[in-house]
Short mmCIF file of C-alpha atoms in Angstrom, two decimals:
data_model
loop_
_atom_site.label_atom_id
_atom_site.label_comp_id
_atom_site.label_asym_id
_atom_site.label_seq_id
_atom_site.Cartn_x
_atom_site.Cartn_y
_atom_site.Cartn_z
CA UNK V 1 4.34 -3.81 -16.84
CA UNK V 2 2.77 -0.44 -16.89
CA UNK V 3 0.24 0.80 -14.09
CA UNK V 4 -2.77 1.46 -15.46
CA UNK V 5 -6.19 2.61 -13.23
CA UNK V 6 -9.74 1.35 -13.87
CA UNK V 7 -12.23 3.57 -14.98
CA UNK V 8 -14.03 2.27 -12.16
CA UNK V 9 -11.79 3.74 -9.98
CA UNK V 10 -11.56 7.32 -11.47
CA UNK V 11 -14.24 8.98 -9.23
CA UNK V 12 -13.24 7.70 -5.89
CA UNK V 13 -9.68 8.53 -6.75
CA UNK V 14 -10.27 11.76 -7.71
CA UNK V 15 -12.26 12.16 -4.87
CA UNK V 16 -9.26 10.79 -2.25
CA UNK V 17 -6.79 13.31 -3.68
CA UNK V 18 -9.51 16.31 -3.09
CA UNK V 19 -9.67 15.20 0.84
CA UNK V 20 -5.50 14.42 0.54
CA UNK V 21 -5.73 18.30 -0.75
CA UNK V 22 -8.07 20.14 1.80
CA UNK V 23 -6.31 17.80 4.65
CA UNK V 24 -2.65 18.89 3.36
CA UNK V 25 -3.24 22.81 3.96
CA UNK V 26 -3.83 22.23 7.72
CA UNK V 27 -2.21 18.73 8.46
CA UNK V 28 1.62 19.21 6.22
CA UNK V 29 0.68 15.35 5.31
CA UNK V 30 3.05 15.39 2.20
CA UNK V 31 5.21 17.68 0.48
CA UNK V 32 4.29 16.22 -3.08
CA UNK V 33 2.58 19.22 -5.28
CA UNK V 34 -0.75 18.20 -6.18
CA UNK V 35 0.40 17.77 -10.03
CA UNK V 36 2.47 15.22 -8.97
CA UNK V 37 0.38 13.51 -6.56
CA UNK V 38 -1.97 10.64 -9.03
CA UNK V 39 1.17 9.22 -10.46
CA UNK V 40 3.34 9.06 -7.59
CA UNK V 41 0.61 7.65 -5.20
CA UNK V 42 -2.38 6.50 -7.12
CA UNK V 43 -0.20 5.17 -10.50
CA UNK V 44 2.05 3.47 -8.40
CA UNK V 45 -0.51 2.13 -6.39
CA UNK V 46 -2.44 0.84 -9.60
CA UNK V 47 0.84 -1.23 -10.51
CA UNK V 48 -0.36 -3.61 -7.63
CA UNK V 49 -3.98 -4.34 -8.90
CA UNK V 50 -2.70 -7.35 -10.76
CA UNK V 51 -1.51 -9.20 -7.70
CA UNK V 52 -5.12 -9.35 -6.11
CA UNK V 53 -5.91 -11.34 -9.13
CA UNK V 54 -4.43 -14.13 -6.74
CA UNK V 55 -5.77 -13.24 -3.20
CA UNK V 56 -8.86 -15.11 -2.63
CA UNK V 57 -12.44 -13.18 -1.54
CA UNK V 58 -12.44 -12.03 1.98
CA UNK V 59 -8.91 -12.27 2.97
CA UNK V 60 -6.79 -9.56 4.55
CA UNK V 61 -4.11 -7.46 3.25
CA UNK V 62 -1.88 -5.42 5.27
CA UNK V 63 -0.02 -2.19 4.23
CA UNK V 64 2.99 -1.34 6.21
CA UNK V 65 3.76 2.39 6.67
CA UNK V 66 0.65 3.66 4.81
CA UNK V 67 1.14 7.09 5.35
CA UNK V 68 -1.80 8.69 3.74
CA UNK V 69 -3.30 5.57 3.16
CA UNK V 70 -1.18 4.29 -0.10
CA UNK V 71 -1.62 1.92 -1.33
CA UNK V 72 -3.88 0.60 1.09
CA UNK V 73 -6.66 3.07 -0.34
CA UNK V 74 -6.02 1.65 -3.64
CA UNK V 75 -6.63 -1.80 -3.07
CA UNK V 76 -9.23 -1.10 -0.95
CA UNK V 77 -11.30 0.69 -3.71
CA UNK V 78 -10.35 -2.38 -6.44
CA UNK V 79 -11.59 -5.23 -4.21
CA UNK V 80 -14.37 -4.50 -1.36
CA UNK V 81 -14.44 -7.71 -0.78
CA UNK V 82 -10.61 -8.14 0.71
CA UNK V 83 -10.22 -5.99 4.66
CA UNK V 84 -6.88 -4.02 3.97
CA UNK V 85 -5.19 -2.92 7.19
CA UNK V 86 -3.72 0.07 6.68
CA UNK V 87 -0.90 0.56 9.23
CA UNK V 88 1.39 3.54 10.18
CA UNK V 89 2.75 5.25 13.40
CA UNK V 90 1.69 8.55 12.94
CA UNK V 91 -0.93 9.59 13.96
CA UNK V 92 -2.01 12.63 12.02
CA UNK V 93 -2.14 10.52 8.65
CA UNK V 94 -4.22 7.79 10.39
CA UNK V 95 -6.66 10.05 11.34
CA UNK V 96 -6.33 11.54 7.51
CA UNK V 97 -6.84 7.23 6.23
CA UNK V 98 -10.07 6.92 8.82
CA UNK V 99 -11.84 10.08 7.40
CA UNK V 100 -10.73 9.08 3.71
CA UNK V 101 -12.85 5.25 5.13
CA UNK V 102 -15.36 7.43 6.22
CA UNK V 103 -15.93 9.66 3.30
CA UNK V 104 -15.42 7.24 0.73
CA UNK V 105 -17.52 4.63 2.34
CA UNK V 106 -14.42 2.26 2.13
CA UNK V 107 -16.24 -0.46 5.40
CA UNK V 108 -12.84 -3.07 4.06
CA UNK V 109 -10.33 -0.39 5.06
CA UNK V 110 -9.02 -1.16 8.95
CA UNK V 111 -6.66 1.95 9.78
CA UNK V 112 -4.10 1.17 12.55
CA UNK V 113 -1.95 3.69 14.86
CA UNK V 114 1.05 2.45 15.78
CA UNK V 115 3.89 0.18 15.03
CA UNK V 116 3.67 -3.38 12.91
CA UNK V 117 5.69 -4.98 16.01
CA UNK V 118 3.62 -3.88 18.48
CA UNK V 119 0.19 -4.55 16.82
CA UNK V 120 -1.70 -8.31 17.07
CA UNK V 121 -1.03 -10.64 14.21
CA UNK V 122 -3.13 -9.75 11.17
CA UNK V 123 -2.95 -13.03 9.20
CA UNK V 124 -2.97 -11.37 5.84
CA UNK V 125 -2.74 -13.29 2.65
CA UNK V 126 -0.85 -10.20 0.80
CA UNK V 127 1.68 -7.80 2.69
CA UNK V 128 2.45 -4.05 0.48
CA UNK V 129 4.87 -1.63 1.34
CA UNK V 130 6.05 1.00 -0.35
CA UNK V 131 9.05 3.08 0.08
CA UNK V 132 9.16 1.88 3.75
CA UNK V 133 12.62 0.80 5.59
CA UNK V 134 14.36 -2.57 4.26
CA UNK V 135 13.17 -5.73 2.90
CA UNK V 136 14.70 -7.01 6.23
CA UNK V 137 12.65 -4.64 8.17
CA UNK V 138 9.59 -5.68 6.12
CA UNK V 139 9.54 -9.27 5.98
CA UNK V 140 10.69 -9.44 9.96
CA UNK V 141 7.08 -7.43 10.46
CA UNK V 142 5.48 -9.60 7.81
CA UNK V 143 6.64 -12.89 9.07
CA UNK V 144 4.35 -11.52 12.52
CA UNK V 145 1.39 -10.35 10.34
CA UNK V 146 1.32 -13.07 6.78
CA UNK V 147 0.29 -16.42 6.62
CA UNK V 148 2.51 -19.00 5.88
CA UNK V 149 3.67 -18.95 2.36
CA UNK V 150 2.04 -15.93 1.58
CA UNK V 151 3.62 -13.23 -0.44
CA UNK V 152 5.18 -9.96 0.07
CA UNK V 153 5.67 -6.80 -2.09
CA UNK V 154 7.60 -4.32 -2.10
CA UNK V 155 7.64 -0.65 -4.02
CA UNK V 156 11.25 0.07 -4.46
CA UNK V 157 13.28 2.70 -6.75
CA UNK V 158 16.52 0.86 -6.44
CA UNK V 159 17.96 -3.00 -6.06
CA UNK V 160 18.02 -4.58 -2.68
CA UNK V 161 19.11 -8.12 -2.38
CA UNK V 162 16.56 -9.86 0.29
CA UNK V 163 17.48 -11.47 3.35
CA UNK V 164 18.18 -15.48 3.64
CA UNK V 165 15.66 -17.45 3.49
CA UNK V 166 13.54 -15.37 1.09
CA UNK V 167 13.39 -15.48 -2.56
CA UNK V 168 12.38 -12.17 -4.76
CA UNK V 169 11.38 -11.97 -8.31
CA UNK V 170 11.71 -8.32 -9.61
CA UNK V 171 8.56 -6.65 -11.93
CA UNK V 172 9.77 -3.47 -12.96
CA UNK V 173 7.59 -1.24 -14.59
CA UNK V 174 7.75 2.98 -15.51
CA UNK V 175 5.85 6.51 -14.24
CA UNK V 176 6.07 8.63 -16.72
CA UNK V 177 7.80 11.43 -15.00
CA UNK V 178 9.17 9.62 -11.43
CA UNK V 179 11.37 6.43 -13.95
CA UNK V 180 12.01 2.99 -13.45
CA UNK V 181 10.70 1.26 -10.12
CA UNK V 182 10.25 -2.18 -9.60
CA UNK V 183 7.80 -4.54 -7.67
CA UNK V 184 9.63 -7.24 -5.41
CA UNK V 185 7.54 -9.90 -4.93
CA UNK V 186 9.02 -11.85 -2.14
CA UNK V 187 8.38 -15.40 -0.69
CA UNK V 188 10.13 -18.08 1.87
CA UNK V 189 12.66 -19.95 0.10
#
């Protein structure tokens, strides 16, 4: 499995990692050099695409700990039709994810300060995280914010064996420069 972008997608990408890029000078949103920045957020971003093959039109997706709005920017762009919830606790890099909305014209992406226990349930048919606490973390916020049955997935560098009750299927795939990664897709057991 290799991530792979749509052409479709090159502009408004390109565009997102100018405003990451003027925003980073005064806001210190990440410490990733700008060479470095499309495969480690928008290439491993792109290795989801394939799982909204299976969300149906005008569901919800929620991203926990978006930071700067990845991947929740991402999947936003690929499918207008789906509302992607982009949710993180700071507040400097929400504000960053609303103006990226704004400026990109991106009316699906919901940006949301604040914690994913604190916040109403979302009922999303997809949950993404990536490089965000444990898969026991995750799935304890997702079982608040999914729909029954629906699926989870996590970005990860490294094994984690998921809590009881879950099952995980590993797709690992390769960034050119960052290595191996893999995409846990979780569901109830």
């Amino acid at each position: 499995m290799e991530p792979t972008l749509p052409s479709r997608l090159a502009a408004p990408v390109e565009a997102y990692l100018a405003l990451l890029d003027r925003w980073n000078r005064t806001h210190a949103l990440t410490s990733l050099e700008p060479e470095a920045r499309f495969e480690e957020l928008i290439l491993d971003s792109a290795v989801l695409l394939p799982f909204l093959d299976r969300v149906p039109k005008g569901a919800a997706v929620v991203d926990f700990g978006t930071g700067m709005g990845i991947p929740a920017v991402v999947l936003a762009l690929a499918r207008p039709d789906l509302t992607v919830h982009a949710v993180d606790k700071a507040h400097k890099k929400i504000a960053f994810v609303r103006q990226v909305a704004l400026e990109l014209g991106l009316t699906n992406l919901r940006p949301s300060v604040g914690r994913a226990e604190a916040l109403p349930p979302l009922g999303a048919a997809l949950g993404v995280a990536k490089a965000v606490g444990t898969l026991e973390l995750l799935l304890g916020w997702w079982q608040r914010h999914g729909l029954s049955g629906a699926p989870f997935l996590a970005l990860k560098a490294g094994a984690e064996v998921p809590p009881a009750g879950w099952t995980a299927v590993s797709h690992p795939y390769h960034l050119p420069t960052r290595g191996d990664r893999q995409v846990v897709e979780l569901r109830p057991a």
